[in-house]
Short mmCIF file of C-alpha atoms in Angstrom, two decimals:
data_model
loop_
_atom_site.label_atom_id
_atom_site.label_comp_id
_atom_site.label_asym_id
_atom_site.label_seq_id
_atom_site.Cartn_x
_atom_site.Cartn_y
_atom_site.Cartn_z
CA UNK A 1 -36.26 59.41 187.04
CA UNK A 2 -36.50 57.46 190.11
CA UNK A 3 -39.39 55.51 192.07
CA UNK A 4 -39.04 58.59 194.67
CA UNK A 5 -39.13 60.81 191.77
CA UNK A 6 -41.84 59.64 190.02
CA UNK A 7 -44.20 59.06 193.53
CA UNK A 8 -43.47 62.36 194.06
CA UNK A 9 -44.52 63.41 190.26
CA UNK A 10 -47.17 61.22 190.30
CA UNK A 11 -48.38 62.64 193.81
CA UNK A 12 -52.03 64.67 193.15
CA UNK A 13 -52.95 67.07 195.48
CA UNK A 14 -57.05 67.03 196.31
CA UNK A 15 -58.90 69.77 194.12
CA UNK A 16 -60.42 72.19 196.20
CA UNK A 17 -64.10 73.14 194.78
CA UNK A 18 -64.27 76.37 192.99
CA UNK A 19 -66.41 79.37 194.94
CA UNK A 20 -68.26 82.01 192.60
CA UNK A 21 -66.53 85.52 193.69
CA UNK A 22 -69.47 87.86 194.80
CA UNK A 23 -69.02 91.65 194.55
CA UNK A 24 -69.64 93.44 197.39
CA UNK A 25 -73.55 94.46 197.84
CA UNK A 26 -74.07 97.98 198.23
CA UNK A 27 -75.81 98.62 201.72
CA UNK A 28 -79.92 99.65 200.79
CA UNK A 29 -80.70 103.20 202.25
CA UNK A 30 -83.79 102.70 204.40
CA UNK A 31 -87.16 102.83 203.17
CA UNK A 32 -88.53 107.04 203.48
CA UNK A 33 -92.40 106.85 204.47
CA UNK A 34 -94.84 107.25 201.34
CA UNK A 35 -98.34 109.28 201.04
CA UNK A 36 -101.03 106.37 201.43
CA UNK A 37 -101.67 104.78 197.96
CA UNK A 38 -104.66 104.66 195.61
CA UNK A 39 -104.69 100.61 196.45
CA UNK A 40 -104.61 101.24 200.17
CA UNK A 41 -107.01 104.18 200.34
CA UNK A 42 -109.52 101.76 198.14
CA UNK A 43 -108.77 98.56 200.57
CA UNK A 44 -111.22 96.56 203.21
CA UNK A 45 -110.06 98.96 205.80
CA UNK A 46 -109.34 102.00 203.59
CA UNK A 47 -110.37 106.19 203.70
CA UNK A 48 -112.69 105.59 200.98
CA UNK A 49 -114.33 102.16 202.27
CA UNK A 50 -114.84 103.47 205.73
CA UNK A 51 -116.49 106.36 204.67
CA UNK A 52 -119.08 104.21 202.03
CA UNK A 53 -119.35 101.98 205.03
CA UNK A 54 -120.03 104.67 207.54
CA UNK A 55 -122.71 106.57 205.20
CA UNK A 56 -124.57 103.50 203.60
CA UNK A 57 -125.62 102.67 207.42
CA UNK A 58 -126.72 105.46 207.72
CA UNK A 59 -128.80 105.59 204.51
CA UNK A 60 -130.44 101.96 204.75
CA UNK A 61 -131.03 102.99 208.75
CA UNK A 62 -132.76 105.73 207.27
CA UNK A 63 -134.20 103.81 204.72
CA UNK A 64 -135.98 101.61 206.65
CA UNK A 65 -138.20 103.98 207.80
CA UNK A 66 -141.25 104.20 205.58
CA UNK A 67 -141.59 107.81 205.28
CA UNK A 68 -138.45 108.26 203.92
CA UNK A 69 -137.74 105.56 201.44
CA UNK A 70 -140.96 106.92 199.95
CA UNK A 71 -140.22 110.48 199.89
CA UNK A 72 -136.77 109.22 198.19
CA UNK A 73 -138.87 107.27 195.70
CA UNK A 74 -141.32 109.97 195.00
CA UNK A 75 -138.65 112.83 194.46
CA UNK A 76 -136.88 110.72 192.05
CA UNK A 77 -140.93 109.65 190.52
CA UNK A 78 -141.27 113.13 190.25
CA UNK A 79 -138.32 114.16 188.73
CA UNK A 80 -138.25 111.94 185.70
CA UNK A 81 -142.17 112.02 185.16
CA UNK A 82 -142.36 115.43 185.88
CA UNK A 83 -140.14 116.45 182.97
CA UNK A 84 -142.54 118.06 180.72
CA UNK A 85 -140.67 118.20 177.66
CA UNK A 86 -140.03 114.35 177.77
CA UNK A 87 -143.37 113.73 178.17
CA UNK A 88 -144.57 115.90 175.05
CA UNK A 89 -141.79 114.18 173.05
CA UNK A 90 -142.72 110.83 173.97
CA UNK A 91 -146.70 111.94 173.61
CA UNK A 92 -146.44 113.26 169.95
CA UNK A 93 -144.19 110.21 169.36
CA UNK A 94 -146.77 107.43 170.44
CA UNK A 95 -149.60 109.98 168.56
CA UNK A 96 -147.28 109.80 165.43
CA UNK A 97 -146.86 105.52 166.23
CA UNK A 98 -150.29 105.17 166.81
CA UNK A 99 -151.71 107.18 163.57
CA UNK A 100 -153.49 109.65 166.09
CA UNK A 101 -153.10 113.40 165.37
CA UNK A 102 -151.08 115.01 167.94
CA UNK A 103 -153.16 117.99 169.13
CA UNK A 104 -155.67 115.54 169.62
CA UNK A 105 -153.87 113.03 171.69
CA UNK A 106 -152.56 115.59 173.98
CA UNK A 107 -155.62 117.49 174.39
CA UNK A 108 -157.33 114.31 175.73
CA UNK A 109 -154.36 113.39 178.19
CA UNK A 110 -154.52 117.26 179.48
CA UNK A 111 -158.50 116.76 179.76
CA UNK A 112 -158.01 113.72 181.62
CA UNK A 113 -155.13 114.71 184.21
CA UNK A 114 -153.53 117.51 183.70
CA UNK A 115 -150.52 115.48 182.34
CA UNK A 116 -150.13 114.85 186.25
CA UNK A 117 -148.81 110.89 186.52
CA UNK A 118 -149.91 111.03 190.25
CA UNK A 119 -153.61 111.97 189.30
CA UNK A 120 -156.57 110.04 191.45
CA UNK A 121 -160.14 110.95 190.39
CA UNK A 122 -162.94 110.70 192.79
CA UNK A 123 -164.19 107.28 191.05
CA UNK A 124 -160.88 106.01 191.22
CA UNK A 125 -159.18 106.35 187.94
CA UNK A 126 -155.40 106.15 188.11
CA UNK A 127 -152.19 108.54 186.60
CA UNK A 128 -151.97 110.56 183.34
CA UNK A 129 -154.48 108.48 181.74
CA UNK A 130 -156.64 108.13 184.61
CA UNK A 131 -157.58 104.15 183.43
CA UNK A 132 -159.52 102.53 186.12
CA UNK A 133 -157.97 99.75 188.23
CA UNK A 134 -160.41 96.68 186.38
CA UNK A 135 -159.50 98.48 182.67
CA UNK A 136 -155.78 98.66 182.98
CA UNK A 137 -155.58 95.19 184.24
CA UNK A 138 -157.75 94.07 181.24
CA UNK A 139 -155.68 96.26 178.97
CA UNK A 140 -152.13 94.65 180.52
CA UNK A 141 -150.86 98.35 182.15
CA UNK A 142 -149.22 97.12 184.93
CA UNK A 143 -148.91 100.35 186.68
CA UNK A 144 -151.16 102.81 185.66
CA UNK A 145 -148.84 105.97 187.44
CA UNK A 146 -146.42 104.96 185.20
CA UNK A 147 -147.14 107.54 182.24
CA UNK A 148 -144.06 106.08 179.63
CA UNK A 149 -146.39 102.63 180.05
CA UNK A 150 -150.00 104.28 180.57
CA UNK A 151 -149.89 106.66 177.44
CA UNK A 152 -148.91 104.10 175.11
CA UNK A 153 -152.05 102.35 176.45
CA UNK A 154 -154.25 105.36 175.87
CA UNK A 155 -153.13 105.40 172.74
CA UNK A 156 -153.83 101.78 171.37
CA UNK A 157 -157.71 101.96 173.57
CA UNK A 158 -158.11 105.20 171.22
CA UNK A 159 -156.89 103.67 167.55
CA UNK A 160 -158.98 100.39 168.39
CA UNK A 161 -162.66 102.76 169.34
CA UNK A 162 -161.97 105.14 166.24
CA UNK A 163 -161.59 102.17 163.99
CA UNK A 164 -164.69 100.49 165.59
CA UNK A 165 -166.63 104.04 165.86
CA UNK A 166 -165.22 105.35 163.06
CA UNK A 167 -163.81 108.78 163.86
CA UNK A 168 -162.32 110.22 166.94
CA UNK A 169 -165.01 112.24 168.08
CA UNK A 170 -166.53 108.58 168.76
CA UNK A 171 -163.47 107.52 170.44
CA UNK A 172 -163.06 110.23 172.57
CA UNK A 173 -166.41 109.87 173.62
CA UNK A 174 -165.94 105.66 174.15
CA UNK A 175 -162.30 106.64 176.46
CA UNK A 176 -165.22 108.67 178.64
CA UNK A 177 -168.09 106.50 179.22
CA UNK A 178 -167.06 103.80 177.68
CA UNK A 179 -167.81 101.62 174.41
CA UNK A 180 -170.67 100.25 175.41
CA UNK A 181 -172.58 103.21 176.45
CA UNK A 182 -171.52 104.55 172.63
CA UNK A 183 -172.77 101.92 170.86
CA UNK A 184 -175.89 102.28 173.23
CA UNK A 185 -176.28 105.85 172.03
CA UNK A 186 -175.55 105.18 168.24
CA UNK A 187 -178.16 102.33 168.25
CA UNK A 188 -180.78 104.66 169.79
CA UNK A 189 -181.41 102.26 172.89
CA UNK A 190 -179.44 105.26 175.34
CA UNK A 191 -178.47 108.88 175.45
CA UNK A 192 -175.17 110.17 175.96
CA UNK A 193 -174.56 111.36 178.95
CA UNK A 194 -174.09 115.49 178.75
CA UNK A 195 -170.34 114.80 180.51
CA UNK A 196 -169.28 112.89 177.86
CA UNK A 197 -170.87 115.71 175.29
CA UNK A 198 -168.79 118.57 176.87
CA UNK A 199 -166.21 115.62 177.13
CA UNK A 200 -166.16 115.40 172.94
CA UNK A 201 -166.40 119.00 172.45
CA UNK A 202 -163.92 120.25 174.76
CA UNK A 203 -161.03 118.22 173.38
CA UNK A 204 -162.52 118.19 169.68
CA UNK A 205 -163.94 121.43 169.26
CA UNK A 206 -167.15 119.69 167.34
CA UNK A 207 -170.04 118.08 169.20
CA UNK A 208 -170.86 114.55 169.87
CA UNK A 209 -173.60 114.10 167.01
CA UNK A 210 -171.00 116.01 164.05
CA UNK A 211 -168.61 113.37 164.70
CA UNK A 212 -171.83 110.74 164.47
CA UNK A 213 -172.52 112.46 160.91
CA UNK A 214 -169.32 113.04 159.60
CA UNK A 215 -167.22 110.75 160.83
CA UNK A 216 -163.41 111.44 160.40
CA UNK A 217 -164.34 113.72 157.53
CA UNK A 218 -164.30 116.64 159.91
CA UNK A 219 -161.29 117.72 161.87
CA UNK A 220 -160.27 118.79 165.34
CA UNK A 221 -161.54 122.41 165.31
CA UNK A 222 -158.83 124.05 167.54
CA UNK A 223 -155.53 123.28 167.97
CA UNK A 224 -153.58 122.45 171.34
CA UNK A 225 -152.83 125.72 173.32
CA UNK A 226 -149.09 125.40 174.04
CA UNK A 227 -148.72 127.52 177.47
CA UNK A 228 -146.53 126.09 180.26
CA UNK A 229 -144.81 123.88 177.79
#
């Protein structure tokens, strides 16, 4: 082979840089509007959040006026309190807790208010209980309208006088006028006032001065009428 041969032969043409071969892309149909989504319904400026937004104004503008945050607060008071087979369930429950018989308990809480949380007396005496303001604050009851807090209260006052009195006669009679004026009376330095007689017998179904002689060897003479329960 020649020298023109062979720089012909030997002549190398540039390599051209290989290209990826791309099918064709199908054209995308355009986009059909959707019904609004959950997400966008439930966003910042969404159905759902304007309408929260719109009502809560109008509930806290409404709230700030005294009248009505209180009647909001006393429906709902009276609602839960006011259920009056929660309230004998959690009664014979803190009777049963608190080694008190039942029909006794509940004949002293109906003596005292009615079962009526919102109960005032004329001297002062506050909710189902009816504790005065200085006795519940000795006694830790924060808030003595509060009957789920106030009964368990009456309860423990009770347990503590017929252990120091020795029956509940005596203790019913020291939740009435007090411990002091019992002791008074037992020691002979004091009667007992005639309120706090009908007091003992009205719940009991004994008087006063049985109790004083028999102690808890005698029993509640009646049970607890049921009506409106």
């Amino acid at each position: 082979m020649g020298a023109a041969s062979l720089g012909v032969a030997l002549t190398v043409l540039p390599s051209q840089p290989e290209r990826d071969v791309v099918a064709p892309v199908a054209a995308v149909p355009a986009l059909t509007p959707q019904p609004p989504s959950l997400i966008a319904i439930m966003s910042a400026d969404g159905a759902i959040a304007n309408f929260v937004r719109t009502n809560l104004t109008a509930v806290n503008a409404a709230a700030a006026i005294p009248q009505f945050a209180g009647t909001l607060q006393d429906t709902w008071l009276n609602a839960f309190y006011g259920d009056k087979q929660r309230l004998r369930q959690f009664i014979e429950h803190t009777a049963e807790a608190s080694g008190l018989p039942v029909d006794f308990f509940l004949r002293l809480l109906q003596q005292e208010s009615g079962l009526d949380h919102r109960a005032v007396s004329r001297a002062g005496a506050q909710g189902v209980a009816q504790f005065m303001p200085a006795t519940a604050a000795e006694r830790g009851l924060v808030d003595p309208f509060d009957p789920f807090e106030a009964i368990p209260k009456a309860a423990e006052f009770l347990r503590e006088q017929r252990a120091a009195f020795g029956s509940l006669g005596l203790a019913a009679a020291a939740y009435n006028a007090g411990p002091q004026r019992v002791r008074n009376w037992l020691a002979g330095r004091s009667s007992l006032p005639q309120e706090t007689r009908a007091y003992v017998a009205k719940i009991t179904g004994r008087s006063a001065d049985d109790w004083r002689q028999g102690g808890d060897m005698i029993a509640i003479a009646e049970p607890v009428a049921r009506n409106g329960w």
